[in-house]
GROMACS .gro file of C-alpha atoms in nm:
model
  363
    1UNK     CA    1  -5.653   0.674  -8.936
    2UNK     CA    2  -5.609   1.010  -9.088
    3UNK     CA    3  -5.644   0.901  -9.460
    4UNK     CA    4  -5.997   0.801  -9.324
    5UNK     CA    5  -6.121   1.130  -9.171
    6UNK     CA    6  -5.981   1.315  -9.467
    7UNK     CA    7  -6.212   1.079  -9.679
    8UNK     CA    8  -6.519   1.095  -9.455
    9UNK     CA    9  -6.462   1.466  -9.431
   10UNK     CA   10  -6.485   1.487  -9.824
   11UNK     CA   11  -6.779   1.291  -9.839
   12UNK     CA   12  -6.949   1.487  -9.609
   13UNK     CA   13  -6.840   1.815  -9.743
   14UNK     CA   14  -6.937   1.701 -10.107
   15UNK     CA   15  -7.273   1.587  -9.997
   16UNK     CA   16  -7.379   1.882  -9.762
   17UNK     CA   17  -7.252   2.140 -10.060
   18UNK     CA   18  -7.452   1.938 -10.327
   19UNK     CA   19  -7.756   1.927 -10.143
   20UNK     CA   20  -7.767   2.277 -10.024
   21UNK     CA   21  -7.753   2.350 -10.395
   22UNK     CA   22  -8.063   2.134 -10.467
   23UNK     CA   23  -8.265   2.263 -10.145
   24UNK     CA   24  -8.226   1.963  -9.975
   25UNK     CA   25  -8.024   1.939  -9.605
   26UNK     CA   26  -8.005   2.250  -9.438
   27UNK     CA   27  -7.741   2.358  -9.206
   28UNK     CA   28  -7.774   2.445  -8.904
   29UNK     CA   29  -7.586   2.541  -8.588
   30UNK     CA   30  -7.456   2.214  -8.349
   31UNK     CA   31  -7.725   2.143  -8.063
   32UNK     CA   32  -8.018   2.327  -8.250
   33UNK     CA   33  -8.349   2.169  -8.183
   34UNK     CA   34  -8.381   2.155  -8.566
   35UNK     CA   35  -8.052   1.927  -8.579
   36UNK     CA   36  -8.112   1.572  -8.659
   37UNK     CA   37  -8.027   1.362  -8.423
   38UNK     CA   38  -7.929   0.961  -8.440
   39UNK     CA   39  -8.020   0.880  -8.128
   40UNK     CA   40  -8.393   0.991  -8.145
   41UNK     CA   41  -8.426   0.657  -8.389
   42UNK     CA   42  -8.321   0.461  -8.128
   43UNK     CA   43  -7.951   0.392  -8.290
   44UNK     CA   44  -7.670   0.277  -8.077
   45UNK     CA   45  -7.397   0.511  -8.027
   46UNK     CA   46  -7.078   0.501  -8.239
   47UNK     CA   47  -6.887   0.366  -7.951
   48UNK     CA   48  -7.129   0.066  -7.873
   49UNK     CA   49  -7.133  -0.024  -8.258
   50UNK     CA   50  -7.034  -0.384  -8.235
   51UNK     CA   51  -6.833  -0.476  -8.560
   52UNK     CA   52  -6.765  -0.841  -8.487
   53UNK     CA   53  -7.075  -0.954  -8.651
   54UNK     CA   54  -7.308  -0.823  -8.942
   55UNK     CA   55  -7.650  -0.900  -8.745
   56UNK     CA   56  -7.746  -1.034  -8.387
   57UNK     CA   57  -7.636  -1.350  -8.293
   58UNK     CA   58  -7.665  -1.413  -7.907
   59UNK     CA   59  -7.582  -1.746  -7.875
   60UNK     CA   60  -7.264  -1.705  -8.076
   61UNK     CA   61  -7.159  -1.419  -7.845
   62UNK     CA   62  -7.260  -1.580  -7.560
   63UNK     CA   63  -7.059  -1.870  -7.643
   64UNK     CA   64  -6.731  -1.688  -7.739
   65UNK     CA   65  -6.753  -1.499  -7.432
   66UNK     CA   66  -6.754  -1.821  -7.264
   67UNK     CA   67  -6.454  -1.976  -7.444
   68UNK     CA   68  -6.232  -1.691  -7.444
   69UNK     CA   69  -6.300  -1.647  -7.058
   70UNK     CA   70  -6.196  -2.014  -6.963
   71UNK     CA   71  -6.030  -2.111  -7.289
   72UNK     CA   72  -6.203  -2.396  -7.331
   73UNK     CA   73  -6.315  -2.486  -7.665
   74UNK     CA   74  -6.606  -2.719  -7.578
   75UNK     CA   75  -6.882  -2.467  -7.619
   76UNK     CA   76  -6.782  -2.377  -7.977
   77UNK     CA   77  -6.778  -2.721  -8.056
   78UNK     CA   78  -7.131  -2.781  -7.933
   79UNK     CA   79  -7.267  -2.470  -8.086
   80UNK     CA   80  -7.115  -2.596  -8.445
   81UNK     CA   81  -7.241  -2.954  -8.353
   82UNK     CA   82  -7.617  -2.806  -8.337
   83UNK     CA   83  -7.545  -2.576  -8.643
   84UNK     CA   84  -7.675  -2.740  -8.962
   85UNK     CA   85  -7.435  -2.788  -9.262
   86UNK     CA   86  -7.533  -2.619  -9.572
   87UNK     CA   87  -7.652  -2.352  -9.379
   88UNK     CA   88  -7.566  -1.953  -9.402
   89UNK     CA   89  -7.572  -1.987  -9.016
   90UNK     CA   90  -7.270  -2.256  -8.984
   91UNK     CA   91  -7.063  -2.046  -9.263
   92UNK     CA   92  -7.116  -1.735  -9.012
   93UNK     CA   93  -7.044  -1.898  -8.704
   94UNK     CA   94  -6.692  -2.053  -8.847
   95UNK     CA   95  -6.597  -1.708  -8.965
   96UNK     CA   96  -6.689  -1.522  -8.642
   97UNK     CA   97  -6.511  -1.801  -8.418
   98UNK     CA   98  -6.204  -1.816  -8.635
   99UNK     CA   99  -6.184  -1.416  -8.639
  100UNK     CA  100  -6.210  -1.408  -8.269
  101UNK     CA  101  -5.897  -1.658  -8.266
  102UNK     CA  102  -5.733  -1.441  -8.498
  103UNK     CA  103  -5.766  -1.147  -8.311
  104UNK     CA  104  -5.678  -1.296  -8.002
  105UNK     CA  105  -5.345  -1.433  -8.145
  106UNK     CA  106  -5.265  -1.051  -8.257
  107UNK     CA  107  -5.319  -0.943  -7.928
  108UNK     CA  108  -5.188  -1.161  -7.722
  109UNK     CA  109  -4.950  -1.370  -7.974
  110UNK     CA  110  -4.771  -1.604  -7.673
  111UNK     CA  111  -5.120  -1.756  -7.533
  112UNK     CA  112  -5.344  -1.620  -7.742
  113UNK     CA  113  -5.642  -1.839  -7.929
  114UNK     CA  114  -5.478  -2.166  -7.694
  115UNK     CA  115  -5.816  -2.291  -7.693
  116UNK     CA  116  -5.831  -2.335  -8.076
  117UNK     CA  117  -5.490  -2.508  -8.048
  118UNK     CA  118  -5.616  -2.763  -7.783
  119UNK     CA  119  -5.941  -2.789  -7.974
  120UNK     CA  120  -5.753  -2.970  -8.290
  121UNK     CA  121  -5.514  -3.143  -8.072
  122UNK     CA  122  -5.802  -3.288  -7.811
  123UNK     CA  123  -6.070  -3.313  -8.106
  124UNK     CA  124  -5.902  -3.358  -8.416
  125UNK     CA  125  -6.156  -3.541  -8.618
  126UNK     CA  126  -6.417  -3.269  -8.499
  127UNK     CA  127  -6.549  -3.131  -8.807
  128UNK     CA  128  -6.626  -2.775  -8.666
  129UNK     CA  129  -6.285  -2.734  -8.519
  130UNK     CA  130  -6.106  -2.839  -8.820
  131UNK     CA  131  -6.322  -2.571  -9.055
  132UNK     CA  132  -6.268  -2.305  -8.777
  133UNK     CA  133  -5.888  -2.402  -8.819
  134UNK     CA  134  -5.883  -2.373  -9.188
  135UNK     CA  135  -6.062  -2.024  -9.167
  136UNK     CA  136  -5.805  -1.924  -8.863
  137UNK     CA  137  -5.525  -1.987  -9.139
  138UNK     CA  138  -5.680  -1.808  -9.384
  139UNK     CA  139  -5.748  -1.507  -9.164
  140UNK     CA  140  -5.394  -1.544  -9.048
  141UNK     CA  141  -5.283  -1.489  -9.398
  142UNK     CA  142  -5.461  -1.186  -9.459
  143UNK     CA  143  -5.419  -1.019  -9.120
  144UNK     CA  144  -5.050  -1.144  -9.073
  145UNK     CA  145  -4.887  -0.847  -9.268
  146UNK     CA  146  -4.591  -1.071  -9.387
  147UNK     CA  147  -4.431  -1.074  -9.734
  148UNK     CA  148  -4.573  -1.245 -10.020
  149UNK     CA  149  -4.334  -1.581  -9.961
  150UNK     CA  150  -4.484  -1.603  -9.589
  151UNK     CA  151  -4.850  -1.516  -9.701
  152UNK     CA  152  -4.833  -1.812  -9.960
  153UNK     CA  153  -4.689  -2.072  -9.678
  154UNK     CA  154  -4.981  -1.990  -9.480
  155UNK     CA  155  -5.209  -2.011  -9.724
  156UNK     CA  156  -5.067  -2.342  -9.849
  157UNK     CA  157  -5.115  -2.460  -9.504
  158UNK     CA  158  -5.471  -2.333  -9.507
  159UNK     CA  159  -5.539  -2.537  -9.867
  160UNK     CA  160  -5.427  -2.859  -9.676
  161UNK     CA  161  -5.653  -2.775  -9.386
  162UNK     CA  162  -5.960  -2.707  -9.597
  163UNK     CA  163  -5.921  -3.045  -9.761
  164UNK     CA  164  -5.895  -3.208  -9.400
  165UNK     CA  165  -6.205  -3.061  -9.306
  166UNK     CA  166  -6.352  -3.185  -9.641
  167UNK     CA  167  -6.321  -3.517  -9.597
  168UNK     CA  168  -6.416  -3.472  -9.212
  169UNK     CA  169  -6.773  -3.340  -9.320
  170UNK     CA  170  -6.879  -3.487  -9.670
  171UNK     CA  171  -7.172  -3.242  -9.817
  172UNK     CA  172  -7.058  -2.939  -9.589
  173UNK     CA  173  -6.957  -2.670  -9.803
  174UNK     CA  174  -6.812  -2.476  -9.579
  175UNK     CA  175  -6.472  -2.592  -9.605
  176UNK     CA  176  -6.484  -2.527  -9.997
  177UNK     CA  177  -6.620  -2.194  -9.911
  178UNK     CA  178  -6.312  -2.116  -9.706
  179UNK     CA  179  -6.111  -2.268 -10.012
  180UNK     CA  180  -6.241  -1.984 -10.232
  181UNK     CA  181  -6.039  -1.757 -10.034
  182UNK     CA  182  -5.711  -1.976 -10.072
  183UNK     CA  183  -5.781  -1.995 -10.451
  184UNK     CA  184  -5.805  -1.662 -10.475
  185UNK     CA  185  -5.452  -1.557 -10.256
  186UNK     CA  186  -5.289  -1.858 -10.461
  187UNK     CA  187  -5.398  -1.752 -10.750
  188UNK     CA  188  -5.557  -2.073 -10.889
  189UNK     CA  189  -5.632  -2.103 -11.286
  190UNK     CA  190  -5.968  -2.062 -11.388
  191UNK     CA  191  -6.016  -2.421 -11.463
  192UNK     CA  192  -5.879  -2.516 -11.099
  193UNK     CA  193  -6.116  -2.247 -10.967
  194UNK     CA  194  -6.410  -2.373 -11.153
  195UNK     CA  195  -6.378  -2.742 -11.035
  196UNK     CA  196  -6.384  -2.626 -10.676
  197UNK     CA  197  -6.680  -2.442 -10.760
  198UNK     CA  198  -6.846  -2.729 -10.900
  199UNK     CA  199  -6.788  -2.866 -10.540
  200UNK     CA  200  -6.994  -2.618 -10.392
  201UNK     CA  201  -7.272  -2.624 -10.657
  202UNK     CA  202  -7.294  -2.972 -10.569
  203UNK     CA  203  -7.351  -2.921 -10.219
  204UNK     CA  204  -7.530  -2.595 -10.169
  205UNK     CA  205  -7.606  -2.456 -10.494
  206UNK     CA  206  -7.800  -2.155 -10.313
  207UNK     CA  207  -7.561  -2.041 -10.071
  208UNK     CA  208  -7.530  -1.682 -10.070
  209UNK     CA  209  -7.210  -1.688  -9.868
  210UNK     CA  210  -7.059  -1.889 -10.103
  211UNK     CA  211  -7.155  -1.663 -10.393
  212UNK     CA  212  -7.007  -1.372 -10.234
  213UNK     CA  213  -6.672  -1.568 -10.178
  214UNK     CA  214  -6.683  -1.686 -10.531
  215UNK     CA  215  -6.752  -1.347 -10.708
  216UNK     CA  216  -6.423  -1.189 -10.518
  217UNK     CA  217  -6.217  -1.420 -10.793
  218UNK     CA  218  -6.377  -1.286 -11.061
  219UNK     CA  219  -6.356  -0.932 -10.951
  220UNK     CA  220  -6.103  -0.692 -11.176
  221UNK     CA  221  -5.893  -0.681 -10.817
  222UNK     CA  222  -5.808  -1.013 -10.839
  223UNK     CA  223  -5.811  -1.283 -11.136
  224UNK     CA  224  -6.141  -1.149 -11.372
  225UNK     CA  225  -6.264  -0.850 -11.488
  226UNK     CA  226  -6.614  -0.616 -11.426
  227UNK     CA  227  -6.771  -0.798 -11.712
  228UNK     CA  228  -6.694  -1.167 -11.570
  229UNK     CA  229  -6.814  -1.035 -11.229
  230UNK     CA  230  -7.120  -0.901 -11.356
  231UNK     CA  231  -7.155  -1.222 -11.558
  232UNK     CA  232  -7.077  -1.426 -11.254
  233UNK     CA  233  -7.370  -1.240 -11.036
  234UNK     CA  234  -7.622  -1.169 -11.279
  235UNK     CA  235  -7.608  -1.567 -11.358
  236UNK     CA  236  -7.674  -1.621 -10.990
  237UNK     CA  237  -7.920  -1.371 -10.991
  238UNK     CA  238  -8.116  -1.484 -11.267
  239UNK     CA  239  -8.153  -1.855 -11.172
  240UNK     CA  240  -8.225  -1.757 -10.810
  241UNK     CA  241  -8.554  -1.874 -10.657
  242UNK     CA  242  -8.775  -1.678 -10.485
  243UNK     CA  243  -8.693  -1.559 -10.135
  244UNK     CA  244  -8.326  -1.623 -10.254
  245UNK     CA  245  -8.074  -1.348 -10.163
  246UNK     CA  246  -7.869  -1.403 -10.454
  247UNK     CA  247  -8.093  -1.156 -10.621
  248UNK     CA  248  -7.885  -0.894 -10.464
  249UNK     CA  249  -7.549  -1.057 -10.591
  250UNK     CA  250  -7.549  -0.770 -10.884
  251UNK     CA  251  -7.513  -0.514 -10.620
  252UNK     CA  252  -7.225  -0.612 -10.471
  253UNK     CA  253  -7.073  -0.666 -10.807
  254UNK     CA  254  -7.119  -0.336 -10.863
  255UNK     CA  255  -6.989  -0.225 -10.500
  256UNK     CA  256  -6.633  -0.424 -10.584
  257UNK     CA  257  -6.604  -0.215 -10.932
  258UNK     CA  258  -6.660   0.152 -10.785
  259UNK     CA  259  -6.424   0.404 -10.854
  260UNK     CA  260  -6.279   0.536 -10.529
  261UNK     CA  261  -6.518   0.778 -10.332
  262UNK     CA  262  -6.724   0.847 -10.617
  263UNK     CA  263  -6.965   1.104 -10.567
  264UNK     CA  264  -7.116   1.167 -10.913
  265UNK     CA  265  -7.479   1.207 -10.876
  266UNK     CA  266  -7.526   1.080 -11.202
  267UNK     CA  267  -7.386   0.769 -11.124
  268UNK     CA  268  -7.625   0.663 -10.864
  269UNK     CA  269  -7.914   0.740 -11.089
  270UNK     CA  270  -7.805   0.542 -11.370
  271UNK     CA  271  -7.952   0.226 -11.516
  272UNK     CA  272  -7.647   0.000 -11.351
  273UNK     CA  273  -7.705   0.096 -11.001
  274UNK     CA  274  -8.135   0.166 -11.050
  275UNK     CA  275  -8.109  -0.195 -11.141
  276UNK     CA  276  -7.870  -0.350 -10.907
  277UNK     CA  277  -8.077  -0.191 -10.609
  278UNK     CA  278  -8.382  -0.299 -10.720
  279UNK     CA  279  -8.310  -0.661 -10.728
  280UNK     CA  280  -8.120  -0.612 -10.364
  281UNK     CA  281  -8.469  -0.446 -10.219
  282UNK     CA  282  -8.686  -0.735 -10.361
  283UNK     CA  283  -8.461  -0.998 -10.235
  284UNK     CA  284  -8.441  -0.874  -9.896
  285UNK     CA  285  -8.842  -0.803  -9.953
  286UNK     CA  286  -8.873  -1.169 -10.020
  287UNK     CA  287  -8.626  -1.318  -9.796
  288UNK     CA  288  -8.691  -1.498  -9.490
  289UNK     CA  289  -8.626  -1.272  -9.201
  290UNK     CA  290  -8.410  -1.499  -8.994
  291UNK     CA  291  -8.187  -1.559  -9.312
  292UNK     CA  292  -7.835  -1.477  -9.172
  293UNK     CA  293  -7.677  -1.307  -9.464
  294UNK     CA  294  -7.999  -1.103  -9.489
  295UNK     CA  295  -7.797  -0.828  -9.312
  296UNK     CA  296  -7.522  -0.821  -9.498
  297UNK     CA  297  -7.755  -0.687  -9.817
  298UNK     CA  298  -7.919  -0.425  -9.577
  299UNK     CA  299  -7.610  -0.302  -9.522
  300UNK     CA  300  -7.464  -0.301  -9.858
  301UNK     CA  301  -7.797  -0.111  -9.915
  302UNK     CA  302  -7.793   0.158  -9.671
  303UNK     CA  303  -7.462   0.242  -9.890
  304UNK     CA  304  -7.590   0.273 -10.220
  305UNK     CA  305  -7.951   0.436 -10.100
  306UNK     CA  306  -7.762   0.711  -9.926
  307UNK     CA  307  -7.553   0.803 -10.179
  308UNK     CA  308  -7.832   0.793 -10.413
  309UNK     CA  309  -8.037   0.999 -10.190
  310UNK     CA  310  -8.313   0.786 -10.131
  311UNK     CA  311  -8.353   0.896  -9.741
  312UNK     CA  312  -8.637   0.717  -9.653
  313UNK     CA  313  -8.552   0.375  -9.795
  314UNK     CA  314  -8.188   0.368  -9.620
  315UNK     CA  315  -8.376   0.450  -9.318
  316UNK     CA  316  -8.603   0.138  -9.331
  317UNK     CA  317  -8.280  -0.066  -9.373
  318UNK     CA  318  -8.073   0.107  -9.082
  319UNK     CA  319  -8.358   0.065  -8.817
  320UNK     CA  320  -8.322  -0.294  -8.911
  321UNK     CA  321  -7.949  -0.335  -8.881
  322UNK     CA  322  -7.827  -0.085  -8.657
  323UNK     CA  323  -7.589  -0.185  -8.360
  324UNK     CA  324  -7.403  -0.463  -8.569
  325UNK     CA  325  -7.177  -0.346  -8.836
  326UNK     CA  326  -6.981  -0.627  -8.908
  327UNK     CA  327  -7.011  -0.616  -9.306
  328UNK     CA  328  -6.933  -0.485  -9.603
  329UNK     CA  329  -6.869  -0.192  -9.684
  330UNK     CA  330  -6.800  -0.087  -9.327
  331UNK     CA  331  -6.531  -0.380  -9.275
  332UNK     CA  332  -6.345  -0.233  -9.569
  333UNK     CA  333  -6.249   0.079  -9.384
  334UNK     CA  334  -6.000   0.168  -9.139
  335UNK     CA  335  -6.246   0.231  -8.867
  336UNK     CA  336  -6.552   0.079  -8.936
  337UNK     CA  337  -6.762   0.261  -8.686
  338UNK     CA  338  -6.690   0.624  -8.829
  339UNK     CA  339  -6.789   0.530  -9.160
  340UNK     CA  340  -7.112   0.384  -9.082
  341UNK     CA  341  -7.181   0.660  -8.850
  342UNK     CA  342  -7.123   0.903  -9.132
  343UNK     CA  343  -7.377   0.746  -9.337
  344UNK     CA  344  -7.659   0.681  -9.073
  345UNK     CA  345  -7.615   1.068  -8.990
  346UNK     CA  346  -7.649   1.149  -9.365
  347UNK     CA  347  -7.972   0.901  -9.407
  348UNK     CA  348  -8.121   1.095  -9.077
  349UNK     CA  349  -8.058   1.465  -9.183
  350UNK     CA  350  -8.186   1.378  -9.556
  351UNK     CA  351  -8.487   1.173  -9.393
  352UNK     CA  352  -8.562   1.503  -9.184
  353UNK     CA  353  -8.492   1.757  -9.439
  354UNK     CA  354  -8.813   1.584  -9.667
  355UNK     CA  355  -9.018   1.603  -9.398
  356UNK     CA  356  -8.949   1.268  -9.242
  357UNK     CA  357  -8.911   1.204  -8.836
  358UNK     CA  358  -8.916   0.903  -8.579
  359UNK     CA  359  -9.307   0.889  -8.558
  360UNK     CA  360  -9.332   0.872  -8.954
  361UNK     CA  361  -9.079   0.595  -8.942
  362UNK     CA  362  -9.194   0.384  -8.707
  363UNK     CA  363  -9.562   0.405  -8.886
   0.00000   0.00000   0.00000
């Protein structure tokens, strides 16, 4: 926690100093009538920000409240049965349900996530339950904090669970998407990974969630390089049909290869950043308003638009995602709510310093 606050403080101080030098944000005393206040825009209080999801899905939240209160998996099974395969929504829901089980297990190890165990025992051929269990194992491997050998054992179990889930739901990309995380963790060779990737292209070639998962394998942090990650992202963006969020994938590749705490203003005015931002802004403009992956792109846009001092554009994204923050870049931080709140406050301050107000934003 201490490291997070140091980083946030450095970020805030650097931005304020930079903007004061340029005549931008003006420092005022706390409580001053001139002080920017995110609450004026109807933004959710920091302590009420929901880190479970990137955007609203009330059906899912209602179902999980019932499941965790009653320890009965039935509502979750029915929800997934009614969520179409090949959809982004199904992948989002499988991730969220598995994440709830993993967190419950972490908090109450002896009896946590008993409903998931019952689901697998009582309905072993239920495709939704099999997919949630495979994703649960992957999240357990990453969250478990065990030795590399222990993590590998869990990932090997997850691989078997992915293969079983795939057999139960032919044509559903979700088990293969979960398998991508296993492949990354177990260090699949490139040919092995590409064979797995072909299965996704056969079932859901335009799936944004799958591409985000696939991108990580090709990053410099894992089994590829900066050039390979950008090649993967740009190829997907180039073949994306109108209305697809794949046009935003290069922005995610850029995020994966940013130096830590890069505050050099020139970087955010560079051609590579400008091009990636334009692609992502085009993608959100053309996407369906109900696309479940839209919030993911908007959250990353907030990050880059604030750092690029494009305050009005950042505010336009914030008013559409505020309240739910379960997305990159916030979930990569130790305290997602604090990280998000800092960027939101900077956006408000920069927007108002340049003549903006709640009235102009609503207009």
